[in-house]
Amino acid sequence: MRILRRNLTAYGFLCAALFCFTVFAWYPMVREFVLSFQRTDLINPPEWVGLDNFKAAVADPAFGEAWLNTVEFTVLALLCGYAAPFAVALVLNELRHARAYLRFVVYLPVMLPPIVAVLLFRWFYDPGPGLFNQILDFLHLPTLAWLDSSSTALVSLVIVSTWMNMGSATLIYLAALQNIPPELYEAAELDGAGILKRIRHVTIPQTRLILLLMLMLQIVATMQVFIEPYMLTGGGPENATVSVAYLMYQFAFSQMNYGQAGALGMMLMLALLVFAAVQLRTTREDQA
Amino acid sequence: MRRSTGLVLVTALGLSATACGSGESPQPAASGGAADVTITVACQPARTAPQDRKAWDEDVAAFMKAHPGVTVKSTDQQPCFDPKTFGPKLAGGQMETVFVVPMTNYDDVIAQGQALDITRYTSSVKNWNDLRPDHRELLTKDGKVYGVPNVHYSVGLVYNRALFAKAGLDPNTPPRTWAEVREAAKKIAGLGAGHIGYGEYSGGNTGGWHFTQALYGRGGDILTADGKKAAFNSPEGKAVLQTLHDMRWVDNSMGGKLLVGWESLMMAMGSGKVGMMLGAPDVVTDVVTKFKGNVDDYGITGFPEAKASLSGGEAYMINPKATPEQAKAGMEWIDFRFNTVGKGRFDFARGKAIGNPVGVPDNAVYGDSPTGKALQEERVKNASLPVENYQTYVDAAATIPPKAEPPHAQELYAILDVPMSGVLSRKDASVDELLANAETKANAMLAAKG
């Protein structure tokens, strides 16, 4: 009882957090699960339709393209967005001067509301006066259609996404790097290890857990890409940027088919759960 | 992570709101008299339009004075109809007693029981019989009426008169054929960098929507008569796409940038560098009031070579949860604010006094009925902009039959975005292939819908 009283404040905070999670995270998820098996207009009593919503979602003409685009986006985002922040963090960690200033510069994009960042890139990508084509033109290189061609649109969205999320990832990596005991580097240096060997034999093993965690988080985040196609391309050209989350939005708010949107959401969640399970298993093995 | 969390939250909050309470309830009856009633009404102008908002508030006060016992509360959500919040608001009891629905959504809203059967209240709208029968028909299912038509428009060719003059074209003789549109677009694009001769949508379902407009104009159809198969892979459909492809890649008259949704093309029109686009007269109103276009620069003319024109518009509906007293008061509000010559939105003298662009023929919901004629007289009498810029449209629109949107419009528009963006983004795009692929997808979608 005394222990309980001593920790009362902590329990208070815990209850508040649990309440918020239940109301704003778990309850909607359960509702969405139920909804995916119902046909509803949100007014009349819903009708149970079994797997009809799932079948209709799979039968949608954009279903296959949406998944392919999402996987492609995720892979590209991993190639750019996973390695780049780690490399930047390594550089920042090594710097002796202007470290605080550069950290601020790297983190700055995170402080911009996503909508502002996306609108900024809309101007960057403008095929006429846009910044990127002006630079290419200045360098006497051929200009690109960026968002206006089905061959470059998805990559253009990956660049936006990487830029927007780079700051937080870099800071997390930096924190992990700064937790590595300096003695390990000193020992490696005494053994004659150069910078690449130090990274390979000290940095990467010491940050393995955080690298795995970030990999999982990034897969989960990028597979839910929505704002970029919604704001910049409307899913086009030629459906090249329709993502699963964007298709879900179309089902719910263009077609007012909430059950079908719920079914697609469930499919996306199942796919993400697979990654989460793999990550948990890998982490557990690593800790064992 | 945060992106999708927001999306899920919006959806979930809306959906979970089903558990919450219902809308406004009538107040207890005053002793011996009729029940006091409170109604909520949508579409109050935003605070950023203070003059329009003031006019609205004056109308609310005047209505309440004329209808003792009725309290009107306004909501200023902009746009009035938001598909993202419509269903959840209705389910959560947050939807206004009187709300607006665009024509594209009539069928869904009515079929899903989200609008009240107002058959017994239509007499509250004094000019009910003058409203266009074809529009009343769109709101009637199985003999029951579900809404009051509020806006009607048909498609024309919106053009920038100032650019026409600058390009050496006569603004008073705008194009009447697609060949003339193409020639004019080339000349306007020839004015130099940044000039777009002809603007067109390519995504966010607006590409498919405008494909449908252009197809109807050429006499084509989206679906077969029984609505079970796609019919757009036709000579008319091919002509629409081939013309756009050639304007984009042969004439270079459509600019080098895809205009994805409504806002991007409106912004481009407002910038004064787009020569022409398909659109209704309300495009001019939006370009002027929302995108800083110069009202004297714009005109609208007849839909080139049109055999039919896609109908557009909106209607007011009553919340299905409204009590009979609320429904009656709501209908009286609709009559007072939206359907009385010289009052509410048809108080053109007040509109002119507060600086609104009066004179654009952007609403033919009363057609050429006595009410329609009276409205037209009032509009011209109080015009604050050059009505002659719109006369060719008015003359042409009267001769072009309106045509309704196809069933499953949004699904079809999403499918048709693909060929539209295809011809506008790829020089080597094959019109035949794009249409054949879209046809396969549309047929599969229609088969799945049964």
XYZ file of C-alpha atoms in Angstrom:
738
model
C 0.000 0.000 0.000
C 2.855 2.344 0.872
C 4.521 1.545 -2.435
C 1.275 2.240 -4.235
C 0.921 5.598 -2.487
C 4.520 6.508 -3.247
C 3.962 5.857 -6.946
C 0.538 7.485 -7.131
C 1.681 10.322 -9.408
C 3.309 7.874 -11.775
C 0.124 5.771 -11.910
C -1.847 8.939 -12.577
C 0.269 9.725 -15.617
C 0.089 6.104 -16.712
C -3.705 6.093 -16.501
C -3.925 9.259 -18.583
C -1.684 7.726 -21.227
C -3.641 4.470 -21.184
C -6.896 6.373 -21.512
C -5.596 8.296 -24.548
C -4.256 5.126 -26.161
C -7.537 3.322 -25.603
C -9.750 6.094 -26.914
C -7.614 7.404 -29.761
C -5.599 4.382 -30.866
C -7.031 1.028 -29.840
C -10.763 1.732 -30.041
C -10.547 3.144 -33.598
C -8.501 0.123 -34.634
C -11.098 -2.278 -33.247
C -13.860 -0.218 -34.906
C -12.027 -0.341 -38.210
C -11.637 -4.102 -37.902
C -15.382 -4.484 -37.324
C -16.175 -1.990 -40.090
C -14.171 -3.952 -42.631
C -16.773 -6.723 -42.404
C -19.747 -4.377 -42.654
C -21.469 -2.242 -45.240
C -22.406 1.040 -43.621
C -23.675 4.481 -44.504
C -22.969 5.569 -40.921
C -26.672 6.324 -40.486
C -28.625 3.110 -40.767
C -27.648 -0.042 -38.870
C -24.603 -1.605 -40.556
C -25.040 -4.791 -42.524
C -22.639 -7.704 -42.051
C -21.206 -8.621 -45.445
C -18.490 -11.125 -44.579
C -15.470 -10.758 -46.829
C -17.260 -8.698 -49.509
C -15.337 -5.525 -48.652
C -12.039 -7.371 -48.944
C -13.079 -8.861 -52.293
C -14.192 -5.456 -53.579
C -10.953 -3.820 -52.458
C -8.897 -6.506 -54.214
C -11.051 -6.168 -57.350
C -10.484 -2.405 -57.562
C -8.587 -1.498 -60.753
C -5.916 0.386 -58.804
C -5.374 -2.252 -56.086
C -2.372 -3.990 -57.673
C -0.755 -0.746 -58.785
C -1.188 0.738 -55.309
C 0.640 -2.161 -53.651
C 3.398 -2.229 -56.244
C 3.901 1.525 -55.905
C 3.905 1.281 -52.123
C 6.524 -1.476 -52.106
C 8.621 0.422 -54.654
C 8.314 3.602 -52.597
C 9.317 1.737 -49.444
C 12.370 0.146 -51.077
C 13.497 3.436 -52.615
C 12.851 5.305 -49.377
C 14.961 2.742 -47.543
C 17.800 3.073 -50.025
C 17.810 6.867 -49.654
C 16.282 7.467 -46.264
C 17.924 4.717 -44.278
C 21.546 5.110 -45.258
C 21.676 8.881 -45.675
C 20.724 9.912 -42.087
C 23.187 7.363 -40.676
C 25.965 8.767 -42.848
C 25.081 12.320 -41.821
C 25.004 11.292 -38.162
C 28.460 9.732 -38.518
C 29.814 12.954 -40.000
C 28.129 15.111 -37.350
C 29.523 12.874 -34.642
C 33.046 13.325 -35.938
C 32.847 17.104 -36.284
C 34.659 19.253 -33.798
C 33.352 22.669 -34.929
C 29.892 24.074 -35.698
C 28.309 20.835 -34.493
C 25.320 22.496 -32.825
C 24.677 24.709 -35.833
C 24.789 21.776 -38.264
C 22.522 19.694 -36.045
C 20.018 22.536 -36.165
C 20.307 22.733 -39.952
C 19.729 18.995 -40.319
C 16.766 19.049 -37.922
C 15.151 22.157 -39.448
C 12.954 20.331 -42.031
C 11.289 18.375 -39.210
C 10.087 21.631 -37.694
C 8.234 22.549 -40.867
C 4.665 21.272 -40.958
C 4.586 18.453 -43.556
C 2.113 20.399 -45.654
C 4.516 23.356 -45.920
C 7.408 21.089 -46.840
C 5.331 19.436 -49.548
C 4.242 22.787 -50.985
C 7.855 23.914 -50.973
C 8.794 20.906 -53.059
C 5.912 21.591 -55.421
C 7.777 24.751 -56.358
C 11.161 22.972 -56.430
C 9.740 20.468 -58.924
C 7.982 22.974 -61.167
C 9.168 22.118 -64.691
C 9.416 25.799 -65.603
C 10.763 28.143 -62.915
C 11.318 25.368 -60.351
C 14.583 25.323 -58.390
C 15.704 21.841 -59.427
C 15.358 22.439 -63.146
C 17.008 25.846 -62.797
C 20.000 24.136 -61.198
C 20.111 21.442 -63.894
C 19.845 24.125 -66.537
C 22.666 26.120 -64.928
C 24.833 22.995 -64.992
C 23.933 22.458 -68.678
C 22.224 19.193 -67.809
C 18.904 18.069 -69.288
C 15.930 19.128 -67.193
C 13.455 16.577 -65.809
C 9.681 16.313 -65.720
C 9.899 15.357 -61.990
C 6.262 14.942 -60.911
C 4.898 15.086 -64.451
C 6.241 11.816 -65.787
C 5.293 8.336 -64.651
C 8.976 7.358 -64.735
C 10.175 10.055 -62.316
C 7.126 10.888 -60.178
C 7.585 8.172 -57.563
C 11.289 8.914 -57.110
C 10.411 12.601 -56.722
C 8.053 11.703 -53.888
C 10.786 9.608 -52.243
C 13.089 12.643 -52.274
C 10.444 14.772 -50.524
C 9.797 12.084 -47.949
C 13.517 11.548 -47.268
C 14.104 15.277 -46.843
C 11.163 15.639 -44.448
C 12.142 12.731 -42.214
C 15.905 12.956 -42.318
C 16.265 15.260 -39.307
C 14.616 13.019 -36.736
C 16.386 9.889 -37.990
C 19.736 11.660 -37.901
C 19.215 12.825 -34.310
C 18.280 9.311 -33.185
C 21.400 7.871 -34.860
C 23.509 10.623 -33.356
C 22.244 9.846 -29.873
C 23.110 6.172 -30.408
C 26.570 7.057 -31.691
C 27.267 9.227 -28.687
C 26.471 6.325 -26.362
C 29.331 4.241 -27.741
C 32.121 4.166 -25.138
C 35.088 6.140 -26.527
C 37.460 3.474 -25.149
C 36.316 1.113 -27.881
C 37.442 3.571 -30.548
C 40.706 4.210 -28.683
C 41.389 0.471 -28.523
C 40.589 0.082 -32.202
C 42.897 2.963 -33.065
C 45.690 1.391 -31.010
C 45.159 -1.799 -33.018
C 45.690 0.294 -36.153
C 42.061 0.417 -37.375
C 41.301 3.146 -39.893
C 38.012 5.014 -40.046
C 36.248 2.383 -42.187
C 37.359 -0.434 -39.933
C 36.285 1.532 -36.843
C 32.835 1.977 -38.376
C 32.631 -1.677 -39.360
C 33.943 -3.206 -36.142
C 32.844 -0.683 -33.518
C 30.099 1.665 -34.715
C 27.826 -0.750 -36.544
C 27.915 -3.547 -33.916
C 27.354 -1.011 -31.127
C 24.360 0.582 -32.891
C 22.909 -2.662 -34.235
C 19.771 -2.533 -32.123
C 18.931 1.045 -33.022
C 19.633 0.301 -36.684
C 17.157 -2.574 -36.588
C 14.569 -0.486 -34.782
C 14.920 2.350 -37.278
C 14.644 -0.097 -40.173
C 11.358 -1.375 -38.853
C 10.020 2.104 -38.072
C 10.965 3.338 -41.507
C 9.283 0.423 -43.273
C 6.137 0.983 -41.217
C 6.148 4.740 -41.899
C 6.974 4.667 -45.592
C 4.438 1.960 -46.385
C 1.773 4.376 -45.175
C 2.837 7.171 -47.510
C -0.133 9.475 -48.075
C 0.539 13.221 -47.908
C 3.025 13.267 -50.787
C 0.799 11.637 -53.435
C -2.285 13.402 -52.066
C -0.745 16.854 -52.242
C 1.650 16.592 -55.172
C 0.390 14.158 -57.787
C -3.184 13.102 -57.040
C -1.962 9.535 -57.558
C -0.849 10.229 -61.148
C 0.431 10.393 -63.740
C -1.090 7.140 -64.932
C -1.518 5.880 -61.351
C 2.273 5.856 -60.918
C 2.007 7.313 -57.410
C -1.209 5.782 -56.090
C -0.255 4.313 -52.714
C -2.272 1.965 -50.526
C -3.038 4.765 -48.038
C -4.067 7.087 -50.880
C -6.356 4.395 -52.307
C -7.838 3.948 -48.842
C -8.579 7.672 -48.775
C -10.219 7.397 -52.214
C -12.416 4.528 -51.066
C -13.524 6.345 -47.921
C -13.866 9.932 -49.036
C -14.395 9.913 -52.809
C -16.506 6.799 -53.019
C -17.864 7.016 -49.442
C -17.198 3.300 -49.107
C -16.002 3.151 -45.528
C -16.121 -0.640 -45.235
C -13.926 -1.111 -48.299
C -11.484 1.477 -46.947
C -11.452 -0.375 -43.638
C -10.745 -3.671 -45.412
C -7.794 -2.164 -47.265
C -6.561 -0.660 -43.994
C -6.693 -4.100 -42.395
C -4.650 -5.562 -45.253
C -2.048 -2.835 -44.826
C -1.953 -3.429 -41.081
C -1.437 -7.167 -41.598
C 1.446 -6.487 -43.958
C 3.027 -4.156 -41.408
C 2.517 -6.669 -38.609
C 4.696 -9.114 -40.545
C 7.552 -6.585 -40.493
C 6.960 -5.887 -36.823
C 7.086 -9.607 -36.016
C 10.316 -10.035 -37.975
C 11.817 -7.076 -36.169
C 10.772 -8.355 -32.733
C 12.191 -11.771 -33.457
C 15.474 -10.349 -34.722
C 15.806 -8.062 -31.713
C 15.078 -10.910 -29.311
C 17.658 -13.148 -30.956
C 20.119 -10.285 -30.818
C 19.542 -9.735 -27.103
C 19.657 -13.449 -26.277
C 4.188 7.335 -38.998
C 2.599 10.678 -38.101
C 1.119 10.999 -41.597
C -1.032 7.941 -41.416
C -1.814 8.441 -37.762
C -3.545 11.639 -38.766
C -5.495 9.880 -41.472
C -6.539 7.048 -39.193
C -7.503 9.496 -36.468
C -9.669 11.560 -38.785
C -11.408 8.434 -40.012
C -11.634 6.858 -36.632
C -12.841 9.925 -34.812
C -15.547 10.325 -37.370
C -16.532 6.708 -37.227
C -16.476 6.478 -33.484
C -18.681 9.524 -33.341
C -21.585 7.227 -34.165
C -21.739 6.538 -30.477
C -22.262 10.192 -29.650
C -25.509 12.072 -29.376
C -27.871 13.334 -32.028
C -28.383 16.773 -33.512
C -30.393 19.748 -32.371
C -33.657 18.932 -30.674
C -36.740 21.055 -30.606
C -37.167 23.107 -27.460
C -40.114 22.435 -25.171
C -43.359 23.905 -26.444
C -44.346 27.302 -25.187
C -47.606 27.021 -23.330
C -50.435 26.904 -25.762
C -48.354 27.848 -28.788
C -46.329 26.060 -31.443
C -43.077 24.412 -30.363
C -39.990 26.585 -30.437
C -37.523 25.019 -32.770
C -33.813 25.355 -33.390
C -32.246 24.514 -36.730
C -28.637 24.543 -37.861
C -27.861 25.673 -41.385
C -24.720 25.123 -43.454
C -22.759 27.464 -45.694
C -22.367 30.652 -43.649
C -19.636 32.611 -45.487
C -16.195 32.464 -43.884
C -14.813 35.233 -41.647
C -12.387 36.018 -44.456
C -15.380 37.282 -46.472
C -16.750 39.736 -43.887
C -19.217 41.480 -46.199
C -20.808 38.239 -47.359
C -20.892 36.992 -43.781
C -22.588 40.172 -42.621
C -25.190 39.828 -45.368
C -25.811 36.216 -44.307
C -26.178 37.180 -40.651
C -28.654 39.904 -41.624
C -30.655 37.290 -43.509
C -30.642 34.993 -40.491
C -31.917 37.838 -38.290
C -34.607 38.784 -40.824
C -35.699 35.150 -41.148
C -35.976 34.686 -37.388
C -37.985 37.899 -37.102
C -40.377 36.652 -39.788
C -40.594 33.204 -38.172
C -41.089 33.662 -34.428
C -40.106 30.608 -32.447
C -37.464 29.500 -34.956
C -33.823 29.864 -33.956
C -31.242 29.555 -36.714
C -27.651 28.639 -35.952
C -25.144 28.823 -38.811
C -21.988 26.849 -39.460
C -19.170 28.268 -41.541
C -17.372 25.134 -42.711
C -15.761 25.842 -46.070
C -16.372 24.226 -48.458
C -19.909 23.626 -47.243
C -19.856 20.048 -48.504
C -16.749 18.162 -47.518
C -16.797 14.476 -48.482
C -14.178 13.759 -45.795
C -16.482 14.786 -42.981
C -19.938 14.332 -44.461
C -20.623 10.734 -43.390
C -18.993 11.002 -39.953
C -20.766 14.319 -39.232
C -24.115 12.876 -40.168
C -23.503 9.724 -38.147
C -22.301 11.669 -35.127
C -25.307 13.987 -35.072
C -23.150 16.930 -36.041
C -24.620 17.485 -39.503
C -26.658 20.637 -39.926
C -30.430 20.415 -40.256
C -30.039 22.012 -43.692
C -26.978 20.980 -45.689
C -25.751 21.161 -49.247
C -24.806 18.236 -51.519
C -23.162 18.413 -54.957
C -24.864 16.671 -57.859
C -22.132 14.005 -58.059
C -23.192 12.765 -54.630
C -27.010 12.952 -54.979
C -27.460 9.264 -55.723
C -25.168 8.041 -52.959
C -26.660 10.325 -50.308
C -30.234 9.448 -51.248
C -29.551 5.706 -51.660
C -27.845 5.562 -48.269
C -30.777 7.197 -46.504
C -28.721 10.251 -45.570
C -31.380 12.760 -46.679
C -34.947 13.242 -45.446
C -37.927 12.602 -47.702
C -39.209 16.186 -48.073
C -42.110 15.479 -50.436
C -44.695 16.920 -48.029
C -42.670 20.072 -47.421
C -41.948 21.152 -51.012
C -44.822 23.635 -50.925
C -42.708 25.641 -48.440
C -40.604 26.673 -51.438
C -42.945 29.153 -53.091
C -41.326 28.900 -56.530
C -40.984 25.112 -56.375
C -42.789 24.528 -59.669
C -40.501 26.982 -61.459
C -37.381 25.021 -60.547
C -36.121 23.100 -63.586
C -38.022 19.805 -63.822
C -34.937 17.885 -64.951
C -33.148 18.968 -61.774
C -36.074 18.179 -59.529
C -36.144 14.789 -61.224
C -32.534 14.131 -60.213
C -33.602 14.575 -56.592
C -36.680 12.392 -56.864
C -36.487 8.644 -56.238
C -39.525 6.361 -56.315
C -41.796 9.399 -56.290
C -40.197 10.866 -53.167
C -38.344 14.194 -53.168
C -35.037 14.456 -51.305
C -33.682 17.888 -52.056
C -34.183 21.400 -53.382
C -32.030 22.177 -56.445
C -29.862 25.140 -55.577
C -27.361 25.552 -58.401
C -27.264 24.372 -61.976
C -24.647 24.960 -64.614
C -23.646 23.532 -67.942
C -20.214 23.495 -69.490
C -18.813 26.206 -71.700
C -15.419 27.434 -72.807
C -13.954 29.868 -70.279
C -11.383 32.136 -71.896
C -9.111 35.011 -71.057
C -10.137 37.946 -73.243
C -7.045 39.951 -72.404
C -4.789 37.120 -73.584
C -6.858 36.730 -76.737
C -6.279 40.400 -77.534
C -2.588 40.120 -76.708
C -2.250 37.119 -79.038
C -3.952 38.969 -81.894
C -7.250 37.087 -81.541
C -10.644 38.783 -81.407
C -12.119 38.312 -77.900
C -15.582 38.990 -79.292
C -15.440 36.017 -81.653
C -14.187 33.183 -79.446
C -13.622 29.669 -80.901
C -16.666 27.653 -81.885
C -14.945 24.457 -83.046
C -12.135 22.347 -81.642
C -10.000 23.238 -84.656
C -10.432 26.899 -83.751
C -9.659 26.162 -80.094
C -6.437 24.484 -81.203
C -5.426 27.398 -83.406
C -6.174 29.962 -80.686
C -4.249 27.887 -78.107
C -1.188 27.832 -80.356
C -1.235 31.615 -80.719
C -1.602 32.167 -76.969
C 1.197 29.708 -76.157
C 3.266 31.615 -78.723
C 3.188 34.661 -76.414
C 6.149 33.157 -74.609
C 7.291 31.201 -71.594
C 4.676 30.499 -68.978
C 1.724 30.993 -71.323
C -0.661 28.072 -71.653
C -3.059 28.104 -74.580
C -5.436 25.529 -73.199
C -5.492 24.177 -69.629
C -6.738 20.737 -68.652
C -6.889 18.570 -65.514
C -5.040 15.286 -65.151
C -5.515 13.838 -61.666
C -7.410 13.588 -58.387
C -10.509 12.399 -60.337
C -10.756 15.809 -62.078
C -9.055 14.410 -65.198
C -11.779 11.791 -65.555
C -14.440 14.384 -64.805
C -13.240 16.662 -67.612
C -12.797 13.705 -69.982
C -16.492 13.033 -69.374
C -17.356 16.673 -70.118
C -15.400 16.640 -73.377
C -16.797 13.232 -74.345
C -20.403 14.306 -73.774
C -19.721 17.427 -75.811
C -18.636 15.302 -78.749
C -21.747 13.162 -78.434
C -20.124 10.171 -76.747
C -21.137 8.194 -73.684
C -19.306 6.910 -70.650
C -21.501 3.840 -70.225
C -23.834 1.808 -72.396
C -27.559 2.523 -72.060
C -28.033 -0.286 -69.503
C -25.121 1.085 -67.459
C -23.376 -2.298 -67.410
C -20.456 -1.722 -69.785
C -18.024 1.060 -70.554
C -18.783 2.978 -73.752
C -15.994 5.557 -73.758
C -13.590 3.540 -75.935
C -15.289 5.067 -78.951
C -14.423 7.398 -81.839
C -15.541 10.318 -79.622
C -13.356 9.182 -76.725
C -10.391 8.774 -79.042
C -10.999 12.224 -80.512
C -10.943 13.788 -77.026
C -7.617 12.195 -76.119
C -6.020 12.608 -79.550
C -6.832 16.325 -79.600
C -5.319 16.790 -76.136
C -2.260 14.735 -77.050
C -1.667 16.755 -80.207
C -2.200 20.083 -78.448
C 0.284 19.031 -75.763
C 2.995 17.439 -77.893
C 2.539 18.659 -81.482
C 1.369 22.225 -80.872
C 3.078 22.625 -77.470
C 0.143 24.769 -76.450
C -0.712 23.192 -73.071
C 2.397 24.048 -71.084
C 4.898 21.583 -69.682
C 3.273 20.984 -66.318
C 0.458 18.649 -65.337
C -2.418 20.477 -63.692
C -3.501 17.867 -61.226
C -6.614 19.072 -59.482
C -9.164 21.873 -59.327
C -6.938 24.280 -57.436
C -3.910 24.014 -59.729
C -5.891 24.929 -62.846
C -7.776 27.704 -61.021
C -4.493 29.150 -59.801
C -3.113 29.017 -63.322
C -6.242 30.757 -64.660
C -6.004 33.371 -61.917
C -2.397 34.076 -62.857
C -3.710 35.356 -66.192
C -1.500 33.107 -68.315
C -4.002 30.433 -69.347
C -5.995 31.139 -72.492
C -8.872 28.660 -72.315
C -10.386 25.794 -70.344
C -13.617 23.842 -70.242
C -15.703 25.053 -67.355
C -18.904 26.555 -66.073
C -19.374 30.271 -65.435
C -18.666 29.742 -61.744
C -15.045 29.253 -62.812
C -14.974 32.998 -63.488
C -16.420 33.740 -60.048
C -13.851 31.496 -58.352
C -10.936 32.806 -60.399
C -11.885 36.377 -59.500
C -12.860 35.977 -55.856
C -10.413 33.277 -54.756
C -7.471 33.506 -57.138
C -7.187 37.256 -57.741
C -8.052 37.216 -61.427
C -9.145 40.465 -63.053
C -12.884 40.187 -63.661
C -12.833 42.242 -66.878
C -10.346 39.817 -68.447
C -12.566 36.764 -68.444
C -15.404 35.612 -70.615
C -17.217 32.401 -71.346
C -18.599 31.129 -74.591
C -20.532 28.102 -75.822
C -19.152 24.590 -75.503
C -17.459 24.007 -78.910
C -19.438 21.758 -81.271
C -21.369 20.426 -78.271
C -24.078 17.831 -78.708
C -24.661 17.573 -74.945
C -23.275 19.089 -71.778
C -22.489 17.447 -68.463
C -24.848 18.881 -65.872
C -23.430 20.149 -62.668
C -24.873 21.722 -59.600
C -25.909 21.244 -56.030
C -28.996 20.912 -53.876
C -30.037 21.584 -50.310
C -31.169 18.586 -48.321
C -32.622 18.084 -44.851
C -31.017 15.967 -42.153
C -32.852 12.626 -41.883
C -32.757 12.998 -38.093
C -34.687 16.292 -38.205
C -38.033 16.466 -36.453
C -41.071 17.501 -38.557
C -40.868 20.993 -37.003
C -37.184 21.291 -37.861
C -37.772 20.006 -41.398
C -40.523 22.584 -41.945
C -38.391 25.417 -40.573
C -35.432 24.234 -42.648
C -37.476 24.287 -45.841
C -38.717 27.779 -45.013
C -35.104 28.867 -44.582
C -34.203 27.359 -47.973
C -37.099 29.257 -49.514
C -36.168 32.530 -47.833
C -32.441 32.501 -48.363
C -32.016 30.671 -51.685
C -35.225 30.821 -53.659
C -36.803 34.246 -53.385
C -36.176 36.870 -56.039
C -34.655 39.985 -54.463
C -33.917 38.243 -51.140
C -30.990 36.349 -49.688
C -28.541 35.194 -52.329
C -30.764 36.676 -55.054
C -30.513 40.163 -53.528
C -28.306 41.296 -56.411
C -28.535 44.967 -55.431
C -26.972 44.155 -52.071
C -24.409 41.913 -53.789
C -23.345 44.780 -56.015
C -23.223 47.180 -53.055
C -20.826 44.919 -51.136
C -18.558 44.398 -54.131
C -19.505 40.911 -55.314
C -19.086 40.047 -59.016
C -22.752 40.278 -60.060
C -23.662 39.355 -63.625
C -21.989 36.004 -64.217
C -24.753 33.659 -65.445
C -23.652 30.990 -63.018
C -26.953 29.552 -61.974
C -29.748 28.439 -64.266
C -31.610 26.449 -61.664
C -34.871 28.198 -62.596
C -34.244 27.976 -66.354
C -36.518 30.265 -68.371
C -39.501 29.960 -66.033
C -41.138 33.198 -64.824
C -38.881 33.082 -61.742
C -35.855 32.443 -63.946
C -36.694 35.396 -66.152
C -37.230 37.673 -63.147
C -33.865 36.596 -61.743
C -32.131 37.244 -65.037
C -33.631 40.751 -65.196
C -32.502 41.507 -61.664
C -29.034 40.124 -62.335
C -28.534 42.218 -65.450
C -30.025 45.319 -63.792
C -27.527 45.104 -60.937
C -24.556 43.731 -62.862
C -21.186 44.893 -61.613
C -19.223 43.351 -64.483
C -19.522 43.203 -68.257
C -22.447 40.838 -68.912
C -21.768 40.953 -72.644
C -18.673 38.818 -71.964
C -21.031 35.944 -71.140
C -23.746 36.379 -73.741
C -22.434 33.808 -76.242
C -22.435 31.238 -73.443
C -25.992 32.096 -72.415
C -27.182 31.812 -76.035
C -25.399 28.506 -76.625
C -26.287 26.918 -73.278
C -29.973 27.257 -74.054
C -29.594 24.988 -77.095
C -27.343 22.245 -75.641
C -29.159 19.420 -73.847
C -27.891 18.680 -70.329
C -26.673 15.185 -69.541
C -26.318 13.623 -66.108
C -23.196 12.103 -64.628
C -22.789 8.339 -65.042
C -23.471 5.972 -62.142
C -20.351 5.226 -60.056
C -19.006 8.560 -61.266
C -16.092 8.852 -58.843
C -14.841 5.320 -59.530
C -15.032 5.956 -63.274
C -13.330 9.347 -62.964
C -10.463 7.698 -61.054
C -10.075 5.168 -63.882
C -10.253 7.884 -66.549
C -7.595 10.003 -64.832
C -5.114 7.478 -66.210
C -5.660 8.052 -69.956
C -5.920 11.801 -69.356
C -2.613 11.954 -67.512
C -1.176 9.504 -70.048
C -1.675 11.701 -73.093
C -0.605 14.807 -71.188
C 2.563 13.286 -69.715
C 3.866 10.972 -72.476
C 4.648 11.961 -76.024
C 4.592 8.296 -77.074
C 1.263 7.580 -75.383
C -1.046 5.358 -77.410
C -4.598 6.631 -77.263
C -5.980 3.241 -78.331
C -4.038 1.398 -75.666
C -4.905 3.846 -72.896
C -8.608 3.691 -73.698
C -8.598 -0.100 -74.052
C -6.916 -0.477 -70.645
C -9.337 1.952 -69.046
C -12.247 0.100 -70.640
C -11.051 -3.224 -69.190
C -10.714 -1.652 -65.739
C -14.109 0.054 -65.940
C -15.839 -3.162 -67.054
C -14.222 -5.078 -64.192
C -15.330 -2.406 -61.734
C -18.894 -2.406 -63.117
C -19.050 -6.222 -62.994
C -17.883 -6.174 -59.370
C -20.567 -3.613 -58.518
C -23.179 -5.822 -60.175
